[in-house]
Short mmCIF file of C-alpha atoms and ligand atoms in Angstrom, two decimals:
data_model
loop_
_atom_site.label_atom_id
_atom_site.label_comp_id
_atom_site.label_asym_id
_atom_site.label_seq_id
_atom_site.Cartn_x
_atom_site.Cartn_y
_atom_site.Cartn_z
CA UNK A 1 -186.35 -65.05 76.52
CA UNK A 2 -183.32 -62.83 76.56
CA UNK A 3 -182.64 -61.15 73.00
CA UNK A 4 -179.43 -60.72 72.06
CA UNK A 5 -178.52 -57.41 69.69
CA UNK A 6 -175.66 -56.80 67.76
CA UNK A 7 -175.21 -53.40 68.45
CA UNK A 8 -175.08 -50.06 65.98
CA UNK A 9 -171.42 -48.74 65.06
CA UNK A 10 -169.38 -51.55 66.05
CA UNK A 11 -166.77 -52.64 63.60
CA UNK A 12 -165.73 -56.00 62.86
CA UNK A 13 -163.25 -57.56 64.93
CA UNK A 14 -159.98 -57.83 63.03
CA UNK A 15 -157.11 -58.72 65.30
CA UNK A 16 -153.98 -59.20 63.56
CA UNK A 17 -154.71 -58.40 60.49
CA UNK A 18 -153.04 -54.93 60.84
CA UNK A 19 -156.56 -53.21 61.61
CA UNK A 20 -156.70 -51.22 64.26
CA UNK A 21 -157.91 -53.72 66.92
CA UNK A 22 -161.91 -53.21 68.33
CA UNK A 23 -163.36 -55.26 70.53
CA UNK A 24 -166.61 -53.94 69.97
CA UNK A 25 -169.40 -56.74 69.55
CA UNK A 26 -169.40 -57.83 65.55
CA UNK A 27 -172.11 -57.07 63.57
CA UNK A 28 -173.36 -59.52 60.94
CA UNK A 29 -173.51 -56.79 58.57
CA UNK A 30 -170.05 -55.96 58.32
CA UNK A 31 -168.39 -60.23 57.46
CA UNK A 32 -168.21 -60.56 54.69
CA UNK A 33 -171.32 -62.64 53.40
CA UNK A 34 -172.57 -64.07 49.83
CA UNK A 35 -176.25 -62.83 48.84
CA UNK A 36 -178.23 -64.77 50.85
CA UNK A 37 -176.27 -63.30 54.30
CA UNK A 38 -174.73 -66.70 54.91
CA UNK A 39 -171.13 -66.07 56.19
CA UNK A 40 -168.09 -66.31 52.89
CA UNK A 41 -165.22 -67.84 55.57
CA UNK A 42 -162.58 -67.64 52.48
CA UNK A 43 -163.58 -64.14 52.41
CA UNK A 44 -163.66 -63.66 56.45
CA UNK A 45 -160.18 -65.37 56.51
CA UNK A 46 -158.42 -64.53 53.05
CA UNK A 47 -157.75 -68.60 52.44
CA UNK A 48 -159.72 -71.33 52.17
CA UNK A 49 -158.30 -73.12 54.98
CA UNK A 50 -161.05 -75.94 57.30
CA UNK A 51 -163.21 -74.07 59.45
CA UNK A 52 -164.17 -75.08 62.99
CA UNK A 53 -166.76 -73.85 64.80
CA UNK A 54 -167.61 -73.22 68.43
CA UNK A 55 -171.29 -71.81 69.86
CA UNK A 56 -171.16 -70.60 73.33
CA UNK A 57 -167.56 -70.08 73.75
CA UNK A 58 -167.77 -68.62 77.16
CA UNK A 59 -164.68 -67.50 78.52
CA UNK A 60 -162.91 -69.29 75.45
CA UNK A 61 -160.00 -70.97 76.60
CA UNK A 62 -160.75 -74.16 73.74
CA UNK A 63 -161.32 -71.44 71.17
CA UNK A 64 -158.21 -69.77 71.73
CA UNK A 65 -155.75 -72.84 72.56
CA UNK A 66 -157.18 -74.62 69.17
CA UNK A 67 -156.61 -71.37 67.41
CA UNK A 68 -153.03 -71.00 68.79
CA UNK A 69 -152.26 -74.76 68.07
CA UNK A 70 -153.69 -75.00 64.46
CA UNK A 71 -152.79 -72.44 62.54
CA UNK A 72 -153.63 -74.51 59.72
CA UNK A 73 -157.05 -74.05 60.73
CA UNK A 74 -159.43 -71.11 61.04
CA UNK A 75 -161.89 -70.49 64.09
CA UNK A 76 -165.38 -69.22 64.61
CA UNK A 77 -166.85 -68.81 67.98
CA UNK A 78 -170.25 -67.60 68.98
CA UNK A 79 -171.22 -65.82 72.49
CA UNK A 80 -174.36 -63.88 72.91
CA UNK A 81 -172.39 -62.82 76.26
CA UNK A 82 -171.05 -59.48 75.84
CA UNK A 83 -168.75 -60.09 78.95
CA UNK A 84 -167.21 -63.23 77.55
CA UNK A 85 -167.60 -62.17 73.71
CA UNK A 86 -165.23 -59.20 74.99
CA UNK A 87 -163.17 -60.81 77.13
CA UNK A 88 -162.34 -63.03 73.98
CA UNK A 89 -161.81 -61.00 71.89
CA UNK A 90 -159.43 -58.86 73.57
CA UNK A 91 -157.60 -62.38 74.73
CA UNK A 92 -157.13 -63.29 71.02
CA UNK A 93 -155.89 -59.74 69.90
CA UNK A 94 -153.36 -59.84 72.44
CA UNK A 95 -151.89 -63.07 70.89
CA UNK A 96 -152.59 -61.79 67.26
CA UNK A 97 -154.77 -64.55 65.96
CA UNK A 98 -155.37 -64.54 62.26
CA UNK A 99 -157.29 -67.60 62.23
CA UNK A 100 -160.06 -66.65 65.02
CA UNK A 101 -163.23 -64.58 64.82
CA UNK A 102 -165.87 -63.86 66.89
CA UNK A 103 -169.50 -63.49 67.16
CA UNK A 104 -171.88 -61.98 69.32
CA UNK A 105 -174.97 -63.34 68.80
CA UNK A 106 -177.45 -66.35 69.41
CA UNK A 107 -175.65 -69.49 68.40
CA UNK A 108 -178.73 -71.17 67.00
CA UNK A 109 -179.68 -68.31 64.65
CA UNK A 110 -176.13 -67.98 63.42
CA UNK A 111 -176.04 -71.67 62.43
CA UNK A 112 -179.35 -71.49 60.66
CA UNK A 113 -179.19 -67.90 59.16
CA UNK A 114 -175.65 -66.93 58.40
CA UNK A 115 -173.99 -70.04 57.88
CA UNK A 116 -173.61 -72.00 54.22
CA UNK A 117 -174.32 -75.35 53.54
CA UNK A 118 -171.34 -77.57 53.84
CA UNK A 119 -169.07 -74.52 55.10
CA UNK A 120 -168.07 -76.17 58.11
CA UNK A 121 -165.26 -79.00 59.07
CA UNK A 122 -166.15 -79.50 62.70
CA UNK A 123 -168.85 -78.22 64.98
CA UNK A 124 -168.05 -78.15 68.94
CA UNK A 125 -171.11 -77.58 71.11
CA UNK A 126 -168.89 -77.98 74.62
CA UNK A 127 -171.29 -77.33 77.59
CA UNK A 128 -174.50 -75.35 76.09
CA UNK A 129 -176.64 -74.12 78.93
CA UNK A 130 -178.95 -77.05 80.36
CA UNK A 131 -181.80 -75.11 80.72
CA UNK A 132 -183.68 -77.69 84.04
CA UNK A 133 -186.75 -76.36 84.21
CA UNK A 134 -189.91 -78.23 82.13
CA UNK A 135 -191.17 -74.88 80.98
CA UNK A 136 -187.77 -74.21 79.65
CA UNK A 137 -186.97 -77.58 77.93
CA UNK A 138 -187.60 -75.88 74.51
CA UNK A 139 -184.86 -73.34 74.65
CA UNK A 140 -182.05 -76.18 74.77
CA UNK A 141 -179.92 -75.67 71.57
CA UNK A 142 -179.38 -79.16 70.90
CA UNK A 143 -182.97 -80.43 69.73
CA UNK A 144 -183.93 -82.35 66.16
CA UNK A 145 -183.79 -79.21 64.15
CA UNK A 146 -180.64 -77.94 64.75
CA UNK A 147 -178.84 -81.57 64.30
CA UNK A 148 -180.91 -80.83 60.82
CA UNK A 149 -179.04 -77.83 60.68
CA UNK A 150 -175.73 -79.15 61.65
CA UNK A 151 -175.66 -81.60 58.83
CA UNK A 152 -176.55 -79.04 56.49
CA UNK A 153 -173.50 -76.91 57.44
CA UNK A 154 -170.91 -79.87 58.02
CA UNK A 155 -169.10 -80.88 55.03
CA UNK A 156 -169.29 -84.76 54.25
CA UNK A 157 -167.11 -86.41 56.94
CA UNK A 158 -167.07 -83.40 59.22
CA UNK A 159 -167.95 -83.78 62.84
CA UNK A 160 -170.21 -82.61 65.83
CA UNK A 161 -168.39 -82.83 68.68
CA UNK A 162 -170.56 -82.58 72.61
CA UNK A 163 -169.96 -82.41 75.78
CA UNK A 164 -172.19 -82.55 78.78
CA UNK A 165 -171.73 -82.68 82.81
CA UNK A 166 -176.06 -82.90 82.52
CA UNK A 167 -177.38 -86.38 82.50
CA UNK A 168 -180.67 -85.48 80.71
CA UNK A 169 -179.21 -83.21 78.61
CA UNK A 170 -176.57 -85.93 77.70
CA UNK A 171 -179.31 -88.39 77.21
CA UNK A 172 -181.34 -85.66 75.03
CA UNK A 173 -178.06 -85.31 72.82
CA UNK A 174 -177.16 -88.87 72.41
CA UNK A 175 -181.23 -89.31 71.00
CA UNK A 176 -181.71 -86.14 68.66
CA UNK A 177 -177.99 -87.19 67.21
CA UNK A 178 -179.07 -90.82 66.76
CA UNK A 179 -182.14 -90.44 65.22
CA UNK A 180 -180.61 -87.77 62.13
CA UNK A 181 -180.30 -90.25 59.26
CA UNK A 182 -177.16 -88.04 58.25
CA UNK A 183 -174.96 -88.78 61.65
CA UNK A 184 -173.72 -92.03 63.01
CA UNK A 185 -171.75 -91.97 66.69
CA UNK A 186 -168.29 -91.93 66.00
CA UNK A 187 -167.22 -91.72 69.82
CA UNK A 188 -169.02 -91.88 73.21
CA UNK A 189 -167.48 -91.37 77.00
CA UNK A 190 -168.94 -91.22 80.37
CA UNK A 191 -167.26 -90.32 83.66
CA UNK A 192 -163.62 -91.32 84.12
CA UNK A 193 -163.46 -92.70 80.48
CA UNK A 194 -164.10 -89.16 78.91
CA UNK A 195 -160.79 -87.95 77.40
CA UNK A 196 -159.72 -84.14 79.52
CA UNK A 197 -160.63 -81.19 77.42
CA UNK A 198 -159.67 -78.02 77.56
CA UNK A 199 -162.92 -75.51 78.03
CA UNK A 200 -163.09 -73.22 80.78
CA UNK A 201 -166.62 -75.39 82.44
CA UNK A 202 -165.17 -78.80 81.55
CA UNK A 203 -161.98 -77.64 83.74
CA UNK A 204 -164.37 -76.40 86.44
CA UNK A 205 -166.81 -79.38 86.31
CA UNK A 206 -164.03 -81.67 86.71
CA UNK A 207 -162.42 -80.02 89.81
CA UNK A 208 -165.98 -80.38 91.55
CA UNK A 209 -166.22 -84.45 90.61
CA UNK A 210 -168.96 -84.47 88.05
CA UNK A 211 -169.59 -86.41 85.28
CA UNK A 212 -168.58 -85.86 82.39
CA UNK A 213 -170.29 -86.87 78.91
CA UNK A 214 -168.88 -86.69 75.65
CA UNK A 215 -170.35 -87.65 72.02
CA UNK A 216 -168.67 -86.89 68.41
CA UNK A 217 -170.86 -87.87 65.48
CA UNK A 218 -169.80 -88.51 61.65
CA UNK A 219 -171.62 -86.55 59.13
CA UNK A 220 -171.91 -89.03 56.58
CA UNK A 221 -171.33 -87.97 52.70
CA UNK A 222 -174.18 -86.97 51.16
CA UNK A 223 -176.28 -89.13 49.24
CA UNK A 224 -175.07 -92.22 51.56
CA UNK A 225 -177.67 -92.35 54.24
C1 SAM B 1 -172.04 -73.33 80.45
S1 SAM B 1 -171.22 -72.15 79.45
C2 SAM B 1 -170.01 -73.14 78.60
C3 SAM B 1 -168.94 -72.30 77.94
C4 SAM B 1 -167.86 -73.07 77.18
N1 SAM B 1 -168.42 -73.83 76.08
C5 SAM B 1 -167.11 -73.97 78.12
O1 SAM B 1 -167.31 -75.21 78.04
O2 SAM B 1 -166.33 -73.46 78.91
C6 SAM B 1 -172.41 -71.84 78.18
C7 SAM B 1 -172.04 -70.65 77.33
O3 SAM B 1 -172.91 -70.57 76.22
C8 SAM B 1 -173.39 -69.23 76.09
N2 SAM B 1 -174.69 -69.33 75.44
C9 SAM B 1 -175.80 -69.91 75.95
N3 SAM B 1 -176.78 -69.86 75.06
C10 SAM B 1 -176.29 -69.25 73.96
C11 SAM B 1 -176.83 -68.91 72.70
N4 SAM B 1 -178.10 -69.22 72.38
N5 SAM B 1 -176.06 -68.28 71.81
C12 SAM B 1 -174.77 -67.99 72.10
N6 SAM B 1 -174.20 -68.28 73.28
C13 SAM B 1 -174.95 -68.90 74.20
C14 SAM B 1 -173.42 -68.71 77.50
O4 SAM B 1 -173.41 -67.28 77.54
C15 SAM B 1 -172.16 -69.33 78.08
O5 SAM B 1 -171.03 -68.55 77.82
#
């Protein structure tokens, strides 16, 4: 399995903060973190503003349209794609986004290692590589232990939010997300029914006539379930 690095040397990314921009690939290191390496946001951001988070961003057209639209809001993506972690990165300091970072790194061990418990307002998994084969089931992100993870890192009524254009893997989502004691479905579409998004594969998928699945679960308050 492919290991994504972080690189030596690279600086954070800081566009628009009045940095001097670099697009070089983050390194964990260098966000600020508490103790136990799990990401400060109020820190990362300088307010305390809801966080949303995206893993696999890809060429991050969602990312960067949310981030232009909500300025009340700050966003996090994650890409262990140099070529898209780049290409977003110089997209977003071209429009001098405060409220957007980037990662590069693998979006499972970011959620488990650097992130805090209840740090996050709304997770977006949009599209996360299918992976077909049998012998590579077990690389999927979205499995039982990360919907564990998930509603560690969601705050009480925060959300998951999935999309799919792969029935199995739609099928896979809709039963790891069921069976977490701490989610119930909030929304569920199929096909024509599934409201237009905005990601760069979604747009794609839709020209070439597949279907289109989309889930959002309800992290229910803690202590409730
Ligand atoms: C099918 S694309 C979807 C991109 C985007 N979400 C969209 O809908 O346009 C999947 C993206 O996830 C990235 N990716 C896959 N596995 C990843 C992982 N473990 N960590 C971070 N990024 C990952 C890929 O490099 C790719 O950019």
């Amino acid at each position: 399995m492919r290991t994504p690095s972080c690189g030596t040397g690279a600086r954070p990314y800081l566009a628009g903060m009045g940095a001097p921009v670099d697009t070089s690939p983050v390194i964990l290191e260098q966000i600020p973190q508490t103790q136990d390496r799990r990401f400060a946001f109020t820190d990362v951001f300088g307010n305390d503003k809801p966080v949303e988070l995206e893993l696999g961003i890809g060429k991050g057209r969602f990312l960067i349209q949310s981030a232009e639209a909500h300025p009340e809001r700050n966003w996090v993506g994650v890409e262990w794609a140099s070529r898209y972690y780049r290409m977003v990165a110089e997209r977003a300091a071209k429009r001098g986004l405060h409220n957007l970072r980037v990662l590069r790194d693998d979006a499972g061990k970011v959620v488990r290692d650097n992130v805090g418990d209840a740090a996050v307002d709304v997770l977006h998994v949009y599209f996360p590589d299918p992976w077909p084969k049998a012998r590579h089931l077990k690389r999927r992100l979205v499995q039982a232990p990360f919907a564990r993870e998930a509603a560690r890192i969601l705050k009480d009524g925060g959300s998951v939010q999935l999309a799919t254009d792969h029935e199995d893997y739609a099928v896979q989502m809709e039963e790891v997300f069921n069976a977490d004691p701490d989610f119930e479905q909030t929304f569920r579409a199929v096909g024509d029914e599934a409201p237009e998004g905005v990601t760069n594969w979604e747009v794609k998928f839709r020209r070439e006539g597949r279907t289109i699945h989309k889930f959002e679960y309800r992290r229910k308050p803690r202590g409730s379930a």
